Amino acid sequence: AKLVEAGLTRNGAEIWIGEGSMAYKSGRENVTDSFESSFWYANMLGQMSKTRHMTHSVFCRQALVGGWYDLLSHSNNLEPNPDYW
């Protein structure tokens, strides 16, 4: 891990977290598409901010549309889900 950290900082590489979701298999209706799921993302961002040697440049949500963890509801005319904000 220390070699990876040294290589990243020396080369100016960025770390991107992709497909960061609290559930798999498209999530669960009324759970992962609710306001409460925002706390999982807030916690993840807080944990990432604690890393000392590596900086995370980008954190990607699992899906913009699709599944039950999407930002825009696939079942409600692409209205933003409560945790969009």
mmCIF file of C-alpha atoms in Angstrom:
data_model
loop_
_atom_site.group_PDB
_atom_site.id
_atom_site.type_symbol
_atom_site.label_atom_id
_atom_site.label_comp_id
_atom_site.label_asym_id
_atom_site.label_seq_id
_atom_site.Cartn_x
_atom_site.Cartn_y
_atom_site.Cartn_z
ATOM 1 C CA ALA A 1 0.000 0.000 0.000
ATOM 2 C CA LYS A 2 2.843 2.389 0.774
ATOM 3 C CA LEU A 3 4.387 1.801 -2.653
ATOM 4 C CA VAL A 4 1.067 2.603 -4.296
ATOM 5 C CA GLU A 5 0.714 5.778 -2.215
ATOM 6 C CA ALA A 6 4.249 6.867 -3.098
ATOM 7 C CA GLY A 7 3.690 6.192 -6.783
ATOM 8 C CA LEU A 8 0.427 8.122 -6.835
ATOM 9 C CA THR A 9 1.770 11.206 -5.109
ATOM 10 C CA ARG A 10 4.998 11.229 -7.077
ATOM 11 C CA ASN A 11 3.255 10.928 -10.434
ATOM 12 C CA GLY A 12 0.386 13.280 -9.620
ATOM 13 C CA ALA A 13 -2.185 10.569 -10.275
ATOM 14 C CA GLU A 14 -5.746 11.001 -9.069
ATOM 15 C CA ILE A 15 -7.921 8.462 -7.306
ATOM 16 C CA TRP A 16 -11.504 8.130 -8.468
ATOM 17 C CA ILE A 17 -14.054 6.109 -6.536
ATOM 18 C CA GLY A 18 -16.569 4.638 -8.948
ATOM 19 C CA GLU A 19 -19.788 2.781 -8.391
ATOM 20 C CA GLY A 20 -19.935 3.796 -4.774
ATOM 21 C CA SER A 21 -23.269 2.528 -3.570
ATOM 22 C CA MET A 22 -24.521 1.068 -0.314
ATOM 23 C CA ALA A 23 -26.355 -1.775 -2.010
ATOM 24 C CA TYR A 24 -25.937 -4.254 -4.830
ATOM 25 C CA LYS A 25 -28.371 -5.785 -7.294
ATOM 26 C CA SER A 26 -30.035 -2.442 -8.033
ATOM 27 C CA GLY A 27 -30.710 -1.529 -4.416
ATOM 28 C CA ARG A 28 -34.070 -1.762 -2.684
ATOM 29 C CA GLU A 29 -37.157 0.313 -3.343
ATOM 30 C CA ASN A 30 -37.963 2.850 -0.582
ATOM 31 C CA VAL A 31 -34.577 2.236 1.035
ATOM 32 C CA THR A 32 -31.740 3.130 -1.322
ATOM 33 C CA ASP A 33 -33.872 5.708 -3.143
ATOM 34 C CA SER A 34 -34.765 7.580 0.062
ATOM 35 C CA PHE A 35 -33.335 10.577 1.885
ATOM 36 C CA GLU A 36 -31.799 8.308 4.521
ATOM 37 C CA SER A 37 -29.409 6.828 1.990
ATOM 38 C CA SER A 38 -27.778 10.279 1.816
ATOM 39 C CA PHE A 39 -26.156 9.556 5.171
ATOM 40 C CA TRP A 40 -24.257 6.624 3.686
ATOM 41 C CA TYR A 41 -22.756 8.910 1.059
ATOM 42 C CA ALA A 42 -21.988 11.613 3.625
ATOM 43 C CA ASN A 43 -20.192 9.035 5.750
ATOM 44 C CA MET A 44 -18.230 7.732 2.752
ATOM 45 C CA LEU A 45 -17.128 11.238 1.790
ATOM 46 C CA GLY A 46 -16.083 11.911 5.389
ATOM 47 C CA GLN A 47 -14.032 8.723 5.514
ATOM 48 C CA MET A 48 -12.324 9.613 2.248
ATOM 49 C CA SER A 49 -11.390 13.036 3.596
ATOM 50 C CA LYS A 50 -9.417 11.386 6.403
ATOM 51 C CA THR A 51 -6.876 9.735 4.114
ATOM 52 C CA ARG A 52 -3.537 11.407 4.669
ATOM 53 C CA HIS A 53 -1.358 10.516 1.713
ATOM 54 C CA MET A 54 -3.868 9.973 -1.032
ATOM 55 C CA THR A 55 -6.418 12.489 -2.196
ATOM 56 C CA HIS A 56 -9.620 11.387 -3.834
ATOM 57 C CA SER A 57 -10.525 13.620 -6.746
ATOM 58 C CA VAL A 58 -13.897 12.186 -7.735
ATOM 59 C CA PHE A 59 -16.597 10.102 -6.084
ATOM 60 C CA CYS A 60 -19.154 8.665 -8.508
ATOM 61 C CA ARG A 61 -22.623 7.511 -7.641
ATOM 62 C CA GLN A 62 -23.725 4.095 -8.860
ATOM 63 C CA ALA A 63 -26.264 5.321 -11.394
ATOM 64 C CA LEU A 64 -27.865 8.480 -12.697
ATOM 65 C CA VAL A 65 -30.923 6.519 -13.841
ATOM 66 C CA GLY A 66 -31.640 2.849 -13.205
ATOM 67 C CA GLY A 67 -31.939 0.571 -10.226
ATOM 68 C CA TRP A 68 -33.213 1.702 -6.826
ATOM 69 C CA TYR A 69 -30.143 3.796 -6.037
ATOM 70 C CA ASP A 70 -30.457 6.146 -8.984
ATOM 71 C CA LEU A 71 -30.349 9.920 -8.625
ATOM 72 C CA LEU A 72 -33.230 10.436 -11.041
ATOM 73 C CA SER A 73 -36.184 8.137 -10.495
ATOM 74 C CA HIS A 74 -36.624 5.693 -13.353
ATOM 75 C CA SER A 75 -40.169 4.969 -12.178
ATOM 76 C CA ASN A 76 -41.330 8.566 -11.677
ATOM 77 C CA ASN A 77 -40.720 10.544 -14.884
ATOM 78 C CA LEU A 78 -37.056 11.153 -14.071
ATOM 79 C CA GLU A 79 -37.907 13.204 -10.977
ATOM 80 C CA PRO A 80 -34.968 13.599 -8.582
ATOM 81 C CA ASN A 81 -34.950 11.088 -5.738
ATOM 82 C CA PRO A 82 -34.865 12.529 -2.200
ATOM 83 C CA ASP A 83 -31.126 11.931 -1.807
ATOM 84 C CA TYR A 84 -30.372 13.797 -5.054
ATOM 85 C CA TRP A 85 -30.090 17.034 -3.119
#
